[in-house]
Amino acid sequence: MLRRVTLIGSRCTLWTIHRWRSGSPNKTSFIQKRNYAFFSLFTASDLFGEDKASQKEFDRLRDTLINNDIVVNQQNQELCDKINSLEKEIQTMDVKLKHLDNNIRIMDEVIALMVTK
């Protein structure tokens, strides 16, 4: 019989429980970073008894959560890529502004020399 796992105020994921149930501790998941504070998680046997339909529903809900978190992680990665791209553009613009500032300084010096002559 599967055990009940209760986690309060700690980092937990359904994937961690899935790894515990499937006996594959080397798998990793994006979901592990999710913080489920005051979250009580039960395995399907504890929630529904030995009912196969309930087990399938539990597995479907678990898979939906895992897939949603993977999609969110992909969207976060896309946003990080866009942010990195914007940071590079900002650096490029900063270099261009420094060149313009240098050119303005040179023009000011030329104008000052022309005025003094």
PDB file of C-alpha atoms in Angstrom, residues 1-113:
ATOM      1  CA  MET A   1       0.000   0.000   0.000  1.00  0.00           C
ATOM      2  CA  LEU A   2       1.232   3.485  -0.840  1.00  0.00           C
ATOM      3  CA  ARG A   3       2.024   5.887   1.968  1.00  0.00           C
ATOM      4  CA  ARG A   4       0.535   9.298   2.616  1.00  0.00           C
ATOM      5  CA  VAL A   5       3.008  12.110   2.220  1.00  0.00           C
ATOM      6  CA  THR A   6       2.265  15.387   3.958  1.00  0.00           C
ATOM      7  CA  LEU A   7       4.490  18.373   3.386  1.00  0.00           C
ATOM      8  CA  ILE A   8       3.873  21.652   5.181  1.00  0.00           C
ATOM      9  CA  GLY A   9       5.711  24.844   4.266  1.00  0.00           C
ATOM     10  CA  SER A  10       8.484  23.116   2.348  1.00  0.00           C
ATOM     11  CA  ARG A  11       9.604  22.740  -1.224  1.00  0.00           C
ATOM     12  CA  CYS A  12       7.726  19.844  -2.732  1.00  0.00           C
ATOM     13  CA  THR A  13       6.522  18.628  -6.072  1.00  0.00           C
ATOM     14  CA  LEU A  14       4.323  15.985  -7.468  1.00  0.00           C
ATOM     15  CA  TRP A  15       7.323  14.934  -9.521  1.00  0.00           C
ATOM     16  CA  THR A  16       9.293  14.273  -6.325  1.00  0.00           C
ATOM     17  CA  ILE A  17       6.491  12.012  -5.151  1.00  0.00           C
ATOM     18  CA  HIS A  18       6.349  10.414  -8.585  1.00  0.00           C
ATOM     19  CA  ARG A  19      10.091   9.734  -8.399  1.00  0.00           C
ATOM     20  CA  TRP A  20       9.608   8.226  -4.936  1.00  0.00           C
ATOM     21  CA  ARG A  21       6.785   6.045  -6.247  1.00  0.00           C
ATOM     22  CA  SER A  22       8.551   4.989  -9.435  1.00  0.00           C
ATOM     23  CA  GLY A  23      11.898   4.365  -7.744  1.00  0.00           C
ATOM     24  CA  SER A  24      13.901   6.569 -10.112  1.00  0.00           C
ATOM     25  CA  PRO A  25      15.784   9.091  -7.960  1.00  0.00           C
ATOM     26  CA  ASN A  26      18.020  10.381 -10.778  1.00  0.00           C
ATOM     27  CA  LYS A  27      15.242  12.108 -12.716  1.00  0.00           C
ATOM     28  CA  THR A  28      15.021  15.858 -12.420  1.00  0.00           C
ATOM     29  CA  SER A  29      12.229  18.244 -13.143  1.00  0.00           C
ATOM     30  CA  PHE A  30      11.635  21.935 -13.543  1.00  0.00           C
ATOM     31  CA  ILE A  31       8.850  21.591 -11.025  1.00  0.00           C
ATOM     32  CA  GLN A  32      11.213  20.947  -8.142  1.00  0.00           C
ATOM     33  CA  LYS A  33      11.693  24.690  -7.745  1.00  0.00           C
ATOM     34  CA  ARG A  34       7.996  25.214  -7.125  1.00  0.00           C
ATOM     35  CA  ASN A  35       7.112  26.152  -3.574  1.00  0.00           C
ATOM     36  CA  TYR A  36       3.975  24.468  -2.285  1.00  0.00           C
ATOM     37  CA  ALA A  37       3.506  26.044   1.141  1.00  0.00           C
ATOM     38  CA  PHE A  38       0.988  24.288   3.364  1.00  0.00           C
ATOM     39  CA  PHE A  39       0.396  21.699   0.692  1.00  0.00           C
ATOM     40  CA  SER A  40      -0.764  18.235   1.625  1.00  0.00           C
ATOM     41  CA  LEU A  41      -0.204  15.617  -1.027  1.00  0.00           C
ATOM     42  CA  PHE A  42      -1.652  12.155  -0.984  1.00  0.00           C
ATOM     43  CA  THR A  43      -0.929   9.237  -3.224  1.00  0.00           C
ATOM     44  CA  ALA A  44      -3.840   7.876  -5.204  1.00  0.00           C
ATOM     45  CA  SER A  45      -4.382   4.907  -2.902  1.00  0.00           C
ATOM     46  CA  ASP A  46      -4.768   7.178   0.112  1.00  0.00           C
ATOM     47  CA  LEU A  47      -7.164   9.506  -1.674  1.00  0.00           C
ATOM     48  CA  PHE A  48      -9.308   7.043  -3.516  1.00  0.00           C
ATOM     49  CA  GLY A  49      -8.578   3.581  -2.201  1.00  0.00           C
ATOM     50  CA  GLU A  50      -7.838   0.951  -4.811  1.00  0.00           C
ATOM     51  CA  ASP A  51     -10.268   2.285  -7.424  1.00  0.00           C
ATOM     52  CA  LYS A  52      -8.596   2.108 -10.889  1.00  0.00           C
ATOM     53  CA  ALA A  53     -10.668   4.951 -12.336  1.00  0.00           C
ATOM     54  CA  SER A  54      -9.666   7.178  -9.433  1.00  0.00           C
ATOM     55  CA  GLN A  55      -6.044   6.165  -9.922  1.00  0.00           C
ATOM     56  CA  LYS A  56      -6.264   7.162 -13.582  1.00  0.00           C
ATOM     57  CA  GLU A  57      -7.863  10.501 -12.664  1.00  0.00           C
ATOM     58  CA  PHE A  58      -5.139  11.161 -10.110  1.00  0.00           C
ATOM     59  CA  ASP A  59      -2.451  10.290 -12.674  1.00  0.00           C
ATOM     60  CA  ARG A  60      -4.127  12.545 -15.244  1.00  0.00           C
ATOM     61  CA  LEU A  61      -4.208  15.465 -12.791  1.00  0.00           C
ATOM     62  CA  ARG A  62      -0.583  14.857 -11.830  1.00  0.00           C
ATOM     63  CA  ASP A  63       0.482  14.739 -15.476  1.00  0.00           C
ATOM     64  CA  THR A  64      -1.483  17.921 -16.187  1.00  0.00           C
ATOM     65  CA  LEU A  65       0.332  19.714 -13.382  1.00  0.00           C
ATOM     66  CA  ILE A  66       3.701  18.474 -14.614  1.00  0.00           C
ATOM     67  CA  ASN A  67       2.932  19.503 -18.201  1.00  0.00           C
ATOM     68  CA  ASN A  68       1.689  22.942 -17.099  1.00  0.00           C
ATOM     69  CA  ASP A  69       4.873  23.525 -15.135  1.00  0.00           C
ATOM     70  CA  ILE A  70       6.982  22.458 -18.117  1.00  0.00           C
ATOM     71  CA  VAL A  71       5.088  24.924 -20.334  1.00  0.00           C
ATOM     72  CA  VAL A  72       5.572  27.688 -17.754  1.00  0.00           C
ATOM     73  CA  ASN A  73       9.276  26.866 -17.599  1.00  0.00           C
ATOM     74  CA  GLN A  74       9.542  27.059 -21.396  1.00  0.00           C
ATOM     75  CA  GLN A  75       7.817  30.437 -21.348  1.00  0.00           C
ATOM     76  CA  ASN A  76      10.167  31.602 -18.607  1.00  0.00           C
ATOM     77  CA  GLN A  77      13.137  30.463 -20.700  1.00  0.00           C
ATOM     78  CA  GLU A  78      11.818  32.404 -23.693  1.00  0.00           C
ATOM     79  CA  LEU A  79      11.454  35.502 -21.516  1.00  0.00           C
ATOM     80  CA  CYS A  80      14.997  35.042 -20.189  1.00  0.00           C
ATOM     81  CA  ASP A  81      16.272  34.801 -23.759  1.00  0.00           C
ATOM     82  CA  LYS A  82      14.433  38.013 -24.668  1.00  0.00           C
ATOM     83  CA  ILE A  83      15.824  39.759 -21.588  1.00  0.00           C
ATOM     84  CA  ASN A  84      19.358  38.649 -22.506  1.00  0.00           C
ATOM     85  CA  SER A  85      18.831  39.930 -26.034  1.00  0.00           C
ATOM     86  CA  LEU A  86      17.612  43.281 -24.706  1.00  0.00           C
ATOM     87  CA  GLU A  87      20.591  43.515 -22.354  1.00  0.00           C
ATOM     88  CA  LYS A  88      22.922  43.003 -25.318  1.00  0.00           C
ATOM     89  CA  GLU A  89      21.077  45.729 -27.239  1.00  0.00           C
ATOM     90  CA  ILE A  90      21.396  48.040 -24.238  1.00  0.00           C
ATOM     91  CA  GLN A  91      25.133  47.382 -24.096  1.00  0.00           C
ATOM     92  CA  THR A  92      25.410  48.115 -27.813  1.00  0.00           C
ATOM     93  CA  MET A  93      23.438  51.343 -27.402  1.00  0.00           C
ATOM     94  CA  ASP A  94      25.628  52.304 -24.443  1.00  0.00           C
ATOM     95  CA  VAL A  95      28.740  51.948 -26.613  1.00  0.00           C
ATOM     96  CA  LYS A  96      27.114  54.034 -29.351  1.00  0.00           C
ATOM     97  CA  LEU A  97      26.186  56.714 -26.809  1.00  0.00           C
ATOM     98  CA  LYS A  98      29.769  56.812 -25.556  1.00  0.00           C
ATOM     99  CA  HIS A  99      30.966  57.327 -29.143  1.00  0.00           C
ATOM    100  CA  LEU A 100      28.417  60.103 -29.649  1.00  0.00           C
ATOM    101  CA  ASP A 101      29.438  61.709 -26.376  1.00  0.00           C
ATOM    102  CA  ASN A 102      33.065  61.556 -27.484  1.00  0.00           C
ATOM    103  CA  ASN A 103      32.164  63.105 -30.857  1.00  0.00           C
ATOM    104  CA  ILE A 104      30.226  65.910 -29.129  1.00  0.00           C
ATOM    105  CA  ARG A 105      33.194  66.592 -26.863  1.00  0.00           C
ATOM    106  CA  ILE A 106      35.504  66.790 -29.909  1.00  0.00           C
ATOM    107  CA  MET A 107      33.078  69.135 -31.686  1.00  0.00           C
ATOM    108  CA  ASP A 108      32.935  71.337 -28.579  1.00  0.00           C
ATOM    109  CA  GLU A 109      36.729  71.534 -28.577  1.00  0.00           C
ATOM    110  CA  VAL A 110      36.782  72.415 -32.293  1.00  0.00           C
ATOM    111  CA  ILE A 111      34.164  75.128 -31.777  1.00  0.00           C
ATOM    112  CA  ALA A 112      36.109  76.490 -28.809  1.00  0.00           C
ATOM    113  CA  LEU A 113      39.298  76.654 -30.948  1.00  0.00           C
TER     114      LEU A 113
END
